[in-house]
Short mmCIF file of C-alpha atoms and ligand atoms in Angstrom, two decimals:
data_model
loop_
_atom_site.label_atom_id
_atom_site.label_comp_id
_atom_site.label_asym_id
_atom_site.label_seq_id
_atom_site.Cartn_x
_atom_site.Cartn_y
_atom_site.Cartn_z
CA MET Z 150 -114.39 -62.80 -69.79
CA ASP Z 151 -117.83 -64.21 -70.25
CA TYR Z 152 -121.05 -64.39 -68.29
CA ARG Z 153 -120.58 -68.14 -68.30
CA ARG Z 154 -118.37 -68.55 -65.28
CA THR Z 155 -118.73 -69.55 -61.67
CA TYR Z 156 -120.70 -67.05 -59.62
CA VAL Z 157 -120.21 -66.55 -55.92
CA ARG Z 158 -123.44 -68.45 -55.25
CA ASP Z 159 -121.89 -71.58 -56.82
CA LEU Z 160 -118.56 -71.33 -55.02
CA PHE Z 161 -119.81 -72.56 -51.65
CA ALA Z 162 -120.17 -76.02 -53.17
CA ALA Z 163 -116.83 -75.98 -55.02
CA THR Z 164 -114.51 -78.92 -54.44
CA PRO Z 165 -111.26 -78.24 -52.57
CA GLY Z 166 -108.35 -78.26 -54.97
CA THR Z 167 -110.29 -76.52 -57.76
CA GLU Z 168 -108.43 -73.66 -59.45
CA ILE Z 169 -110.90 -70.85 -59.91
CA SER Z 170 -111.43 -67.08 -60.08
CA VAL Z 171 -113.75 -65.03 -57.89
CA PHE Z 172 -115.22 -61.88 -59.46
CA GLY Z 173 -116.97 -59.24 -57.39
CA TRP Z 174 -116.89 -56.20 -55.13
CA VAL Z 175 -115.05 -56.14 -51.84
CA LYS Z 176 -117.41 -56.05 -48.87
CA THR Z 177 -114.78 -56.02 -46.14
CA ARG Z 178 -111.10 -56.63 -45.67
CA ARG Z 179 -109.36 -57.62 -42.49
CA ASP Z 180 -105.64 -58.15 -42.02
CA SER Z 181 -104.06 -60.33 -39.40
CA LYS Z 182 -100.44 -61.43 -39.08
CA GLY Z 183 -99.67 -60.63 -42.71
CA ILE Z 184 -102.71 -62.57 -43.95
CA SER Z 185 -105.61 -60.71 -45.57
CA PHE Z 186 -109.21 -61.91 -45.30
CA VAL Z 187 -111.36 -60.38 -48.03
CA GLN Z 188 -115.12 -60.88 -48.32
CA VAL Z 189 -116.19 -60.67 -51.95
CA SER Z 190 -119.76 -60.33 -53.22
CA ASP Z 191 -121.09 -60.40 -56.78
CA GLY Z 192 -124.79 -60.03 -55.98
CA SER Z 193 -125.60 -63.53 -57.25
CA CYS Z 194 -126.74 -64.48 -53.76
CA PHE Z 195 -126.99 -63.00 -50.29
CA ARG Z 196 -123.73 -64.41 -48.98
CA ASP Z 197 -120.29 -63.19 -49.79
CA PHE Z 198 -117.30 -65.44 -50.28
CA GLN Z 199 -114.14 -65.44 -48.22
CA VAL Z 200 -110.83 -65.01 -50.01
CA VAL Z 201 -107.68 -65.55 -47.98
CA VAL Z 202 -104.47 -63.96 -49.22
CA PRO Z 203 -101.50 -65.74 -47.58
CA ALA Z 204 -98.58 -63.56 -46.56
CA GLY Z 205 -96.53 -62.62 -49.64
CA ALA Z 206 -98.91 -64.25 -52.15
CA ILE Z 207 -99.75 -60.93 -53.80
CA PRO Z 208 -97.46 -57.88 -54.06
CA ASP Z 209 -98.26 -55.28 -51.39
CA ALA Z 210 -98.73 -52.50 -53.95
CA GLU Z 211 -101.56 -54.44 -55.63
CA LEU Z 212 -103.12 -55.66 -52.40
CA ALA Z 213 -103.22 -52.08 -51.12
CA LYS Z 214 -105.94 -51.34 -53.68
CA VAL Z 215 -108.26 -53.94 -52.13
CA SER Z 216 -110.61 -51.94 -49.95
CA THR Z 217 -114.37 -51.88 -49.39
CA GLY Z 218 -116.14 -51.18 -52.68
CA ALA Z 219 -113.24 -52.06 -54.97
CA CYS Z 220 -114.02 -54.36 -57.89
CA VAL Z 221 -111.68 -57.32 -58.14
CA ARG Z 222 -110.89 -60.72 -59.52
CA PHE Z 223 -108.99 -63.10 -57.27
CA ASP Z 224 -107.44 -66.21 -58.76
CA GLY Z 225 -106.51 -69.13 -56.60
CA THR Z 226 -107.41 -72.53 -55.25
CA ILE Z 227 -110.48 -73.62 -53.32
CA VAL Z 228 -109.45 -74.91 -49.89
CA GLU Z 229 -111.34 -76.14 -46.86
CA SER Z 230 -112.16 -73.26 -44.56
CA PRO Z 231 -111.56 -73.22 -40.84
CA ALA Z 232 -114.23 -70.47 -40.58
CA ALA Z 233 -117.49 -71.54 -39.00
CA LEU Z 234 -119.76 -69.99 -41.60
CA GLN Z 235 -118.52 -71.62 -44.77
CA ALA Z 236 -117.07 -74.95 -45.77
CA VAL Z 237 -114.60 -73.60 -48.31
CA GLU Z 238 -112.69 -70.45 -49.16
CA LEU Z 239 -110.32 -69.27 -51.85
CA SER Z 240 -106.63 -69.25 -51.18
CA ALA Z 241 -105.50 -66.46 -53.49
CA THR Z 242 -102.46 -66.52 -55.72
CA GLY Z 243 -103.41 -63.74 -58.13
CA LEU Z 244 -105.36 -60.50 -58.19
CA GLU Z 245 -106.68 -58.09 -60.76
CA VAL Z 246 -108.21 -54.85 -59.50
CA PHE Z 247 -110.74 -53.63 -62.07
CA GLY Z 248 -111.71 -50.53 -60.14
CA GLU Z 249 -110.49 -49.05 -56.90
CA ALA Z 250 -112.78 -47.33 -54.39
CA ASP Z 251 -111.11 -44.60 -52.35
CA PRO Z 252 -111.80 -45.43 -48.68
CA GLN Z 253 -111.84 -41.70 -47.88
CA THR Z 254 -114.76 -40.96 -50.19
CA TYR Z 255 -116.58 -44.23 -50.98
CA PRO Z 256 -120.13 -43.46 -49.76
CA LEU Z 257 -121.22 -47.02 -49.01
CA GLN Z 258 -119.06 -47.74 -46.00
CA LYS Z 259 -119.53 -50.78 -43.88
CA LYS Z 260 -122.60 -50.35 -41.72
CA GLY Z 261 -125.20 -48.18 -40.07
CA ALA Z 262 -126.35 -46.17 -43.09
CA SER Z 263 -130.06 -45.29 -42.88
CA PHE Z 264 -132.47 -46.22 -45.68
CA GLU Z 265 -133.06 -42.48 -46.20
CA PHE Z 266 -129.37 -41.93 -46.80
CA LEU Z 267 -129.13 -44.98 -49.06
CA ARG Z 268 -131.97 -43.56 -51.19
CA GLU Z 269 -129.71 -40.60 -51.90
CA ILE Z 270 -127.07 -42.97 -53.21
CA ALA Z 271 -129.55 -45.28 -54.91
CA HIS Z 272 -127.07 -45.82 -57.74
CA LEU Z 273 -124.75 -47.61 -55.30
CA ARG Z 274 -127.14 -49.25 -52.88
CA ALA Z 275 -127.57 -52.49 -54.85
CA ARG Z 276 -124.13 -53.44 -53.51
CA GLY Z 277 -125.31 -53.53 -49.94
CA ASN Z 278 -126.91 -56.49 -48.17
CA THR Z 279 -130.41 -55.09 -47.91
CA PHE Z 280 -130.86 -53.81 -51.43
CA GLY Z 281 -129.15 -56.73 -53.06
CA ALA Z 282 -131.69 -58.88 -51.24
CA VAL Z 283 -134.62 -56.62 -52.19
CA PHE Z 284 -133.77 -56.61 -55.86
CA ARG Z 285 -133.11 -60.35 -56.01
CA VAL Z 286 -136.52 -60.94 -54.43
CA ARG Z 287 -138.03 -58.48 -56.92
CA ALA Z 288 -136.52 -60.39 -59.84
CA GLN Z 289 -137.64 -63.75 -58.46
CA ALA Z 290 -141.18 -62.53 -57.76
CA ALA Z 291 -141.50 -61.12 -61.29
CA GLN Z 292 -140.37 -64.46 -62.68
CA ALA Z 293 -142.81 -66.31 -60.42
CA ILE Z 294 -145.67 -64.12 -61.63
CA ASN Z 295 -144.94 -64.88 -65.26
CA GLU Z 296 -144.64 -68.59 -64.48
CA PHE Z 297 -147.89 -68.59 -62.54
CA PHE Z 298 -149.87 -67.22 -65.46
CA HIS Z 299 -147.98 -69.13 -68.10
CA HIS Z 300 -148.77 -72.45 -66.40
CA ARG Z 301 -152.47 -71.56 -66.41
CA GLY Z 302 -152.67 -70.66 -70.07
CA PHE Z 303 -152.82 -66.87 -69.65
CA HIS Z 304 -151.42 -64.84 -72.52
CA TYR Z 305 -149.00 -62.10 -71.54
CA ILE Z 306 -150.20 -58.95 -73.28
CA HIS Z 307 -148.87 -55.41 -73.38
CA THR Z 308 -151.25 -52.50 -72.98
CA PRO Z 309 -150.42 -48.92 -73.94
CA ILE Z 310 -148.48 -46.68 -71.59
CA ILE Z 311 -149.81 -43.57 -73.32
CA THR Z 312 -153.55 -43.26 -73.27
CA ALA Z 313 -156.16 -40.68 -74.22
CA SER Z 314 -158.82 -41.91 -71.83
CA ASP Z 315 -158.81 -41.33 -68.08
CA ALA Z 316 -159.39 -45.08 -67.78
CA GLU Z 317 -161.44 -45.18 -64.65
CA GLY Z 318 -160.66 -42.14 -62.61
CA ALA Z 319 -158.24 -44.32 -60.65
CA GLY Z 320 -155.93 -41.42 -59.90
CA ALA Z 321 -154.55 -38.10 -61.06
CA MET Z 322 -152.76 -38.45 -64.39
CA PHE Z 323 -149.57 -37.15 -65.96
CA GLN Z 324 -150.04 -35.38 -69.26
CA VAL Z 325 -147.89 -36.38 -72.23
CA THR Z 326 -147.19 -33.58 -74.64
CA THR Z 327 -144.78 -32.36 -77.29
CA ALA Z 328 -146.15 -28.84 -77.07
CA LEU Z 329 -142.96 -27.68 -75.47
CA GLU Z 330 -140.22 -25.33 -76.39
CA ALA Z 331 -136.71 -25.54 -75.06
CA ASN Z 332 -135.84 -23.07 -72.41
CA ALA Z 333 -132.37 -22.07 -71.35
CA PRO Z 334 -130.78 -24.53 -68.92
CA LEU Z 335 -131.99 -23.75 -65.45
CA GLU Z 336 -129.83 -21.81 -63.07
CA ALA Z 337 -130.62 -24.51 -60.54
CA PRO Z 338 -127.54 -26.10 -58.98
CA ASP Z 339 -128.07 -29.39 -60.76
CA GLY Z 340 -128.35 -27.56 -64.11
CA HIS Z 341 -131.21 -29.69 -65.41
CA PHE Z 342 -132.45 -28.67 -68.82
CA SER Z 343 -135.95 -27.29 -68.86
CA TYR Z 344 -138.83 -26.75 -71.24
CA ARG Z 345 -141.64 -24.27 -71.32
CA LEU Z 346 -145.19 -25.28 -72.15
CA LYS Z 347 -146.52 -23.50 -75.19
CA THR Z 348 -150.14 -22.68 -74.74
CA VAL Z 349 -151.69 -24.62 -77.57
CA ASN Z 350 -154.92 -26.19 -78.50
CA PRO Z 351 -154.84 -29.88 -77.53
CA SER Z 352 -155.82 -30.59 -81.13
CA ASP Z 353 -152.43 -29.19 -82.23
CA ASP Z 354 -150.59 -31.47 -79.83
CA PHE Z 355 -148.86 -34.68 -80.91
CA PHE Z 356 -151.85 -37.00 -80.62
CA GLY Z 357 -154.40 -34.42 -81.71
CA ARG Z 358 -155.97 -34.63 -78.28
CA PRO Z 359 -154.83 -34.56 -74.67
CA ALA Z 360 -152.84 -37.68 -73.80
CA TYR Z 361 -151.69 -39.10 -70.50
CA LEU Z 362 -149.61 -41.83 -68.91
CA THR Z 363 -151.84 -44.77 -68.09
CA VAL Z 364 -153.09 -45.38 -64.54
CA SER Z 365 -154.12 -48.98 -65.30
CA GLY Z 366 -154.09 -51.39 -68.21
CA GLN Z 367 -157.40 -52.94 -67.26
CA LEU Z 368 -159.78 -51.56 -69.85
CA ASN Z 369 -157.41 -52.48 -72.65
CA ALA Z 370 -156.80 -55.89 -71.08
CA GLU Z 371 -160.56 -56.50 -71.09
CA THR Z 372 -160.62 -56.02 -74.86
CA LEU Z 373 -158.03 -58.76 -75.32
CA ALA Z 374 -159.73 -61.10 -72.86
CA MET Z 375 -162.84 -60.72 -75.04
CA GLY Z 376 -161.13 -62.74 -77.74
CA MET Z 377 -158.25 -64.54 -76.05
CA THR Z 378 -160.08 -65.58 -72.86
CA ASN Z 379 -157.27 -65.40 -70.28
CA VAL Z 380 -154.74 -62.59 -70.44
CA TYR Z 381 -152.58 -60.55 -68.09
CA THR Z 382 -150.56 -57.39 -68.17
CA PHE Z 383 -147.52 -56.72 -66.03
CA GLY Z 384 -146.12 -53.29 -66.62
CA PRO Z 385 -145.60 -49.75 -65.39
CA THR Z 386 -148.48 -47.48 -64.44
CA PHE Z 387 -148.42 -43.87 -63.34
CA ARG Z 388 -150.38 -41.80 -60.87
CA ALA Z 389 -149.72 -38.22 -59.89
CA GLU Z 390 -150.23 -39.04 -56.23
CA ASN Z 391 -149.87 -35.84 -54.29
CA SER Z 392 -149.71 -37.27 -50.83
CA SER Z 393 -146.27 -38.53 -50.08
CA THR Z 394 -147.02 -41.73 -48.18
CA SER Z 395 -144.83 -44.76 -47.64
CA ARG Z 396 -147.21 -46.78 -49.88
CA HIS Z 397 -147.58 -44.64 -53.00
CA LEU Z 398 -145.27 -44.14 -55.96
CA ALA Z 399 -145.85 -41.99 -59.02
CA GLU Z 400 -144.50 -44.83 -61.18
CA PHE Z 401 -145.24 -48.38 -60.14
CA TRP Z 402 -145.73 -51.80 -61.67
CA MET Z 403 -149.09 -53.44 -61.80
CA VAL Z 404 -150.16 -57.02 -62.49
CA GLU Z 405 -153.61 -57.23 -64.07
CA PRO Z 406 -155.13 -60.55 -65.12
CA GLU Z 407 -158.44 -60.55 -66.96
CA MET Z 408 -160.56 -63.64 -67.64
CA ALA Z 409 -163.55 -64.20 -69.87
CA PHE Z 410 -166.11 -66.78 -68.68
CA CYS Z 411 -165.24 -66.03 -65.09
CA ASP Z 412 -167.25 -64.63 -62.20
CA LEU Z 413 -166.29 -63.23 -58.82
CA GLU Z 414 -165.79 -66.71 -57.30
CA GLY Z 415 -163.32 -67.58 -60.03
CA ASP Z 416 -161.60 -64.25 -59.58
CA MET Z 417 -161.16 -64.85 -55.85
CA ASN Z 418 -159.83 -68.33 -56.50
CA LEU Z 419 -157.26 -66.95 -58.91
CA ALA Z 420 -156.19 -64.20 -56.48
CA GLU Z 421 -155.75 -66.69 -53.65
CA GLU Z 422 -153.79 -69.18 -55.76
CA PHE Z 423 -151.73 -66.31 -57.11
CA LEU Z 424 -150.58 -64.99 -53.74
CA LYS Z 425 -149.88 -68.47 -52.41
CA GLU Z 426 -147.89 -69.55 -55.42
CA VAL Z 427 -145.86 -66.37 -55.89
CA ILE Z 428 -144.99 -66.07 -52.20
CA GLY Z 429 -144.26 -69.81 -52.04
CA ASN Z 430 -141.96 -69.51 -55.03
CA VAL Z 431 -139.97 -66.70 -53.40
CA LEU Z 432 -139.78 -68.67 -50.15
CA ASP Z 433 -138.35 -71.59 -52.12
CA HIS Z 434 -135.82 -69.58 -54.12
CA CYS Z 435 -134.73 -66.70 -51.90
CA GLY Z 436 -134.25 -68.39 -48.55
CA ASP Z 437 -131.12 -66.50 -47.50
CA ASP Z 438 -132.58 -63.15 -48.51
CA LEU Z 439 -135.81 -63.79 -46.61
CA ALA Z 440 -133.91 -65.04 -43.56
CA PHE Z 441 -132.11 -61.70 -43.57
CA PHE Z 442 -135.37 -59.74 -43.78
CA ASN Z 443 -136.80 -61.88 -41.00
CA GLN Z 444 -133.80 -61.19 -38.81
CA ARG Z 445 -133.22 -57.52 -39.54
CA ILE Z 446 -136.36 -55.94 -40.99
CA GLU Z 447 -139.57 -57.65 -39.86
CA PRO Z 448 -139.41 -60.14 -36.97
CA GLN Z 449 -142.54 -62.16 -37.84
CA LEU Z 450 -141.91 -62.17 -41.57
CA LEU Z 451 -141.39 -65.87 -42.26
CA THR Z 452 -144.24 -66.86 -39.96
CA THR Z 453 -146.71 -64.58 -41.73
CA LEU Z 454 -145.57 -65.62 -45.18
CA ASP Z 455 -145.82 -69.31 -44.32
CA HIS Z 456 -149.23 -68.62 -42.94
CA VAL Z 457 -150.41 -66.94 -46.14
CA VAL Z 458 -149.13 -69.86 -48.19
CA ASN Z 459 -150.70 -72.52 -45.98
CA SER Z 460 -154.01 -71.22 -44.71
CA PRO Z 461 -157.26 -70.84 -46.66
CA PHE Z 462 -158.30 -67.20 -47.06
CA GLU Z 463 -161.43 -66.15 -45.23
CA ARG Z 464 -164.21 -64.78 -47.47
CA LEU Z 465 -166.66 -62.21 -46.11
CA THR Z 466 -168.98 -59.65 -47.61
CA TYR Z 467 -168.35 -55.99 -46.97
CA THR Z 468 -171.64 -55.88 -45.08
CA GLU Z 469 -170.55 -58.74 -42.77
CA ALA Z 470 -167.19 -57.08 -42.19
CA VAL Z 471 -168.79 -53.76 -41.28
CA ALA Z 472 -171.04 -55.54 -38.80
CA MET Z 473 -167.97 -57.18 -37.19
CA LEU Z 474 -166.14 -53.88 -37.03
CA GLU Z 475 -169.14 -52.18 -35.45
CA ALA Z 476 -169.43 -54.94 -32.88
CA SER Z 477 -165.68 -54.95 -32.17
CA GLY Z 478 -165.76 -52.37 -29.41
CA GLU Z 479 -162.53 -50.94 -30.85
CA ASN Z 480 -161.96 -47.22 -30.76
CA PHE Z 481 -161.07 -46.59 -34.40
CA GLU Z 482 -159.74 -43.23 -35.54
CA PHE Z 483 -162.23 -43.35 -38.44
CA PRO Z 484 -165.64 -44.46 -37.19
CA VAL Z 485 -167.21 -47.39 -39.04
CA ALA Z 486 -170.58 -47.22 -40.77
CA TRP Z 487 -172.02 -49.05 -43.75
CA GLY Z 488 -171.00 -47.14 -46.86
CA ILE Z 489 -167.55 -45.95 -45.79
CA ASP Z 490 -164.39 -46.88 -47.61
CA LEU Z 491 -162.53 -49.07 -45.11
CA GLN Z 492 -159.31 -47.57 -43.75
CA SER Z 493 -156.19 -49.61 -43.15
CA GLU Z 494 -156.88 -49.65 -39.38
CA HIS Z 495 -160.16 -51.45 -40.16
CA GLU Z 496 -158.55 -53.80 -42.64
CA ARG Z 497 -155.79 -54.66 -40.20
CA TRP Z 498 -158.23 -55.32 -37.39
CA LEU Z 499 -160.05 -57.79 -39.64
CA THR Z 500 -156.93 -59.62 -40.77
CA ASP Z 501 -154.66 -59.37 -37.73
CA VAL Z 502 -157.12 -59.39 -34.83
CA LYS Z 503 -160.42 -60.92 -35.88
CA VAL Z 504 -159.56 -63.55 -38.47
CA GLY Z 505 -155.79 -63.99 -38.18
CA ARG Z 506 -155.50 -64.91 -41.84
CA PRO Z 507 -155.86 -63.17 -45.20
CA VAL Z 508 -159.41 -62.05 -45.82
CA ILE Z 509 -161.24 -61.45 -49.10
CA LEU Z 510 -164.01 -58.89 -48.79
CA THR Z 511 -166.70 -58.83 -51.46
CA ASP Z 512 -169.79 -56.91 -52.51
CA TYR Z 513 -168.87 -53.34 -51.67
CA PRO Z 514 -171.24 -50.37 -51.87
CA LYS Z 515 -171.30 -49.20 -55.48
CA GLU Z 516 -170.57 -45.59 -54.48
CA ILE Z 517 -167.04 -46.40 -53.36
CA LYS Z 518 -166.11 -48.60 -56.33
CA ALA Z 519 -165.40 -48.08 -60.03
CA PHE Z 520 -168.19 -47.83 -62.60
CA TYR Z 521 -167.29 -51.03 -64.44
CA MET Z 522 -168.01 -53.41 -61.56
CA ARG Z 523 -171.02 -55.66 -61.96
CA ALA Z 524 -174.13 -54.50 -60.12
CA ASN Z 525 -175.76 -56.87 -57.64
CA ASP Z 526 -179.54 -57.29 -57.62
CA ASP Z 527 -179.83 -55.41 -54.29
CA GLY Z 528 -179.17 -52.18 -56.20
CA ARG Z 529 -176.67 -51.06 -53.54
CA THR Z 530 -173.58 -53.22 -53.94
CA VAL Z 531 -171.26 -54.39 -56.70
CA ARG Z 532 -169.28 -57.57 -57.30
CA ALA Z 533 -165.99 -56.19 -56.07
CA MET Z 534 -163.38 -58.02 -54.04
CA ASP Z 535 -160.38 -56.79 -52.07
CA VAL Z 536 -157.80 -59.19 -50.73
CA LEU Z 537 -156.57 -58.02 -47.33
CA ALA Z 538 -153.35 -59.44 -45.96
CA PRO Z 539 -152.20 -59.46 -42.33
CA ARG Z 540 -149.78 -56.65 -41.43
CA ILE Z 541 -150.56 -54.55 -44.51
CA GLY Z 542 -154.23 -54.50 -45.48
CA GLU Z 543 -155.36 -54.33 -49.09
CA ILE Z 544 -153.00 -56.03 -51.48
CA ILE Z 545 -155.27 -56.92 -54.41
CA GLY Z 546 -158.39 -55.20 -55.73
CA GLY Z 547 -160.62 -56.86 -58.32
CA SER Z 548 -164.13 -57.40 -59.57
CA GLN Z 549 -166.48 -59.16 -61.86
CA ARG Z 550 -167.04 -56.66 -64.68
CA GLU Z 551 -170.44 -55.35 -65.74
CA GLU Z 552 -171.12 -57.20 -69.00
CA ARG Z 553 -174.67 -55.91 -69.58
CA LEU Z 554 -174.72 -52.95 -71.97
CA GLY Z 555 -177.67 -51.13 -70.43
CA HIS Z 556 -176.37 -51.46 -66.88
CA LEU Z 557 -172.91 -50.25 -67.89
CA GLU Z 558 -174.26 -47.23 -69.76
CA ALA Z 559 -176.36 -46.30 -66.75
CA ARG Z 560 -173.32 -46.55 -64.45
CA ILE Z 561 -171.20 -44.41 -66.78
CA ASP Z 562 -173.92 -41.73 -66.77
CA GLU Z 563 -174.32 -41.98 -63.00
CA ALA Z 564 -170.58 -41.49 -62.54
CA GLY Z 565 -170.77 -38.37 -64.73
CA LEU Z 566 -168.38 -39.86 -67.31
CA PRO Z 567 -168.69 -39.10 -71.03
CA ARG Z 568 -170.20 -42.13 -72.81
CA ALA Z 569 -168.51 -41.15 -76.06
CA ALA Z 570 -165.06 -41.68 -74.55
CA TYR Z 571 -165.99 -45.27 -73.71
CA SER Z 572 -167.57 -46.24 -77.04
CA TRP Z 573 -164.95 -48.92 -77.70
CA TYR Z 574 -165.34 -50.27 -74.18
CA LEU Z 575 -169.11 -50.36 -74.62
CA ASP Z 576 -168.66 -52.20 -77.93
CA LEU Z 577 -167.37 -55.18 -75.95
CA ARG Z 578 -170.85 -55.37 -74.40
CA ARG Z 579 -172.61 -54.55 -77.64
CA TYR Z 580 -170.99 -57.39 -79.59
CA GLY Z 581 -170.46 -60.83 -78.11
CA SER Z 582 -170.39 -59.75 -74.50
CA ALA Z 583 -169.29 -62.34 -71.94
CA PRO Z 584 -169.16 -62.55 -68.17
CA HIS Z 585 -165.63 -61.65 -67.16
CA ALA Z 586 -163.53 -60.70 -64.16
CA GLY Z 587 -160.03 -59.67 -63.17
CA PHE Z 588 -157.91 -57.95 -60.58
CA GLY Z 589 -155.05 -55.53 -60.09
CA LEU Z 590 -152.07 -56.01 -57.84
CA GLY Z 591 -149.49 -53.35 -57.15
CA PHE Z 592 -146.19 -55.19 -57.56
CA GLU Z 593 -144.32 -52.96 -55.11
CA ARG Z 594 -147.00 -53.48 -52.45
CA LEU Z 595 -146.50 -57.22 -52.84
CA LEU Z 596 -142.74 -56.74 -52.50
CA MET Z 597 -143.20 -54.69 -49.33
CA TYR Z 598 -145.23 -57.56 -48.01
CA ILE Z 599 -142.71 -60.22 -48.95
CA THR Z 600 -139.63 -58.35 -47.72
CA GLY Z 601 -141.10 -56.48 -44.76
CA MET Z 602 -139.58 -53.24 -46.07
CA LYS Z 603 -141.60 -50.35 -44.65
CA ASN Z 604 -141.21 -47.78 -47.40
CA ILE Z 605 -142.30 -48.42 -50.98
CA ARG Z 606 -139.35 -46.29 -52.16
CA ASP Z 607 -137.08 -49.10 -51.00
CA VAL Z 608 -138.48 -51.92 -53.14
CA ILE Z 609 -137.94 -50.31 -56.55
CA PRO Z 610 -134.47 -49.44 -57.84
CA TYR Z 611 -135.27 -45.80 -58.62
CA HIS Z 612 -138.37 -44.37 -57.06
CA ARG Z 613 -140.48 -41.71 -58.67
CA THR Z 614 -142.48 -39.72 -56.15
CA SER Z 615 -143.69 -36.17 -55.87
CA GLY Z 616 -140.57 -34.00 -55.63
CA ASN Z 617 -138.20 -36.80 -56.63
CA ALA Z 618 -137.02 -38.01 -60.03
CA GLU Z 619 -133.34 -38.45 -59.22
CA PHE Z 620 -131.22 -40.90 -61.23
P1 LIG P 50 -154.82 -46.92 -52.56
O1 LIG P 50 -156.13 -46.82 -51.85
O2 LIG P 50 -153.74 -47.59 -51.76
O3 LIG P 50 -154.37 -45.60 -53.13
P2 LIG P 50 -156.13 -47.65 -54.97
O4 LIG P 50 -157.48 -47.97 -54.51
O5 LIG P 50 -155.87 -46.32 -55.60
O6 LIG P 50 -155.06 -47.90 -53.80
P3 LIG P 50 -156.31 -49.39 -57.25
O7 LIG P 50 -156.79 -48.32 -58.14
O8 LIG P 50 -157.24 -50.45 -56.83
O9 LIG P 50 -155.62 -48.79 -55.94
O10 LIG P 50 -154.98 -50.02 -57.91
C1 LIG P 50 -154.66 -51.40 -57.86
C2 LIG P 50 -153.44 -51.69 -56.98
O11 LIG P 50 -152.34 -50.87 -57.33
C3 LIG P 50 -153.66 -51.38 -55.50
O12 LIG P 50 -154.24 -52.47 -54.85
C4 LIG P 50 -152.26 -51.17 -55.01
O13 LIG P 50 -151.64 -52.41 -54.76
C5 LIG P 50 -151.56 -50.57 -56.19
N1 LIG P 50 -151.38 -49.11 -56.11
C6 LIG P 50 -152.32 -48.15 -56.26
N2 LIG P 50 -151.78 -46.94 -56.21
C7 LIG P 50 -150.45 -47.11 -56.05
C8 LIG P 50 -149.34 -46.23 -55.96
N3 LIG P 50 -149.48 -44.92 -56.06
N4 LIG P 50 -148.11 -46.77 -55.81
C9 LIG P 50 -147.95 -48.09 -55.74
N5 LIG P 50 -148.94 -48.99 -55.81
C10 LIG P 50 -150.19 -48.51 -55.98
MN1 LIG P 51 -155.19 -44.53 -54.72
#
């Protein structure tokens, strides 16, 4: 056995008469007049492949093991199929059952399971239609992201996962420590091993100081851009989000490009090209998966995605957007006034109702944005941009970075952050500073957008959220 063989996705184009084997897991089995019809899936594509077992072709004792969830190899001949949905099928002459799945206990039975239930059997859900499709789209989108940057001369860099600086106050952090001593295994039903925190001086801890899981690779990425010009990170980030929303994970993947010699215009151009190209790539490569999402998960999905790919994004300043929202006559739950952080109801009104296309908002009040964003001359706003997409709201957040040493120091002081902790970051401005810009995109938010899945827990194989670290 070798990975180099014919996958299910290639079988639909196989020539009748070809002798071939079909490897996969049984989706369904139906028997009629001594003939068995078995749908086999190997996850290589959305569709499963029909295997027909003629009466007497395979001993009954073996065939009895072929039930939903069993792992099999059928050998046989490709024949023309009378079924409407596929041109060819396999007429089986041989069978090997690698692993049976007891129909009485197999948890992933045919249909109707809720996404909540499937999360509890996340180790099996990749075999189902929905999650196979989600994870194929995830793989294709990741590939598309790497291609997008590669074709534009961006270097793929890796920033640390463990950090000693609270990068930007982007979110509550997880502490990393070895100051633990083993405790007895918990009496808890799942018997998980536990550790007790020794009360120690942080200076006695592994790194000689408190250390955390990173909330963003941006500050490190900036240091590499200040020498390699165009770079990007694509890796895991961590935030101890307390609220359990359908849009927040404790562990999620972030894409963060950073460009020297680039201003906010250039940053917006990159963000727009990025979304169009990555979504377009998935549309091109995952047609069957997206058709399924369009049919079963989000009715307008393909229309909105096509729209994002084909229409120019509207660009507005925050101040213009606030004026539109104030003039809208809408009765928002959170009232609008200049200076507020826009809520998703406001963002969705802008994209879905007012403009009907993706919108990039720029020049936000400095109070609601991070310290490193470049100050405008008005003294009130900074060169920030958020890309808002129809149906979901913010999908990308970015900015031109403050490259002027004095301005940056003043902002760090204003934000009440310790200058000493940012000495290396300030060095970038002290020595050979350059205008630069970048953005951050939450990969799972993009996947929710592309698939129409409503809960972020359902676009990552194993979700980490407050109260959940199963599997
Ligand atoms: P939000 O307001 O939704 O919490 P944020 O302002 O904290 O987002 P940023 O700090 O700008 O987000 O992070 C960059 C991107 O990372 C966001 O645009 C979003 O796509 C994504 N993101 C942020 N927090 C999470 C999270 N907890 N889980 C998944 N994705 C996230
Ligand atoms: Mn947040």
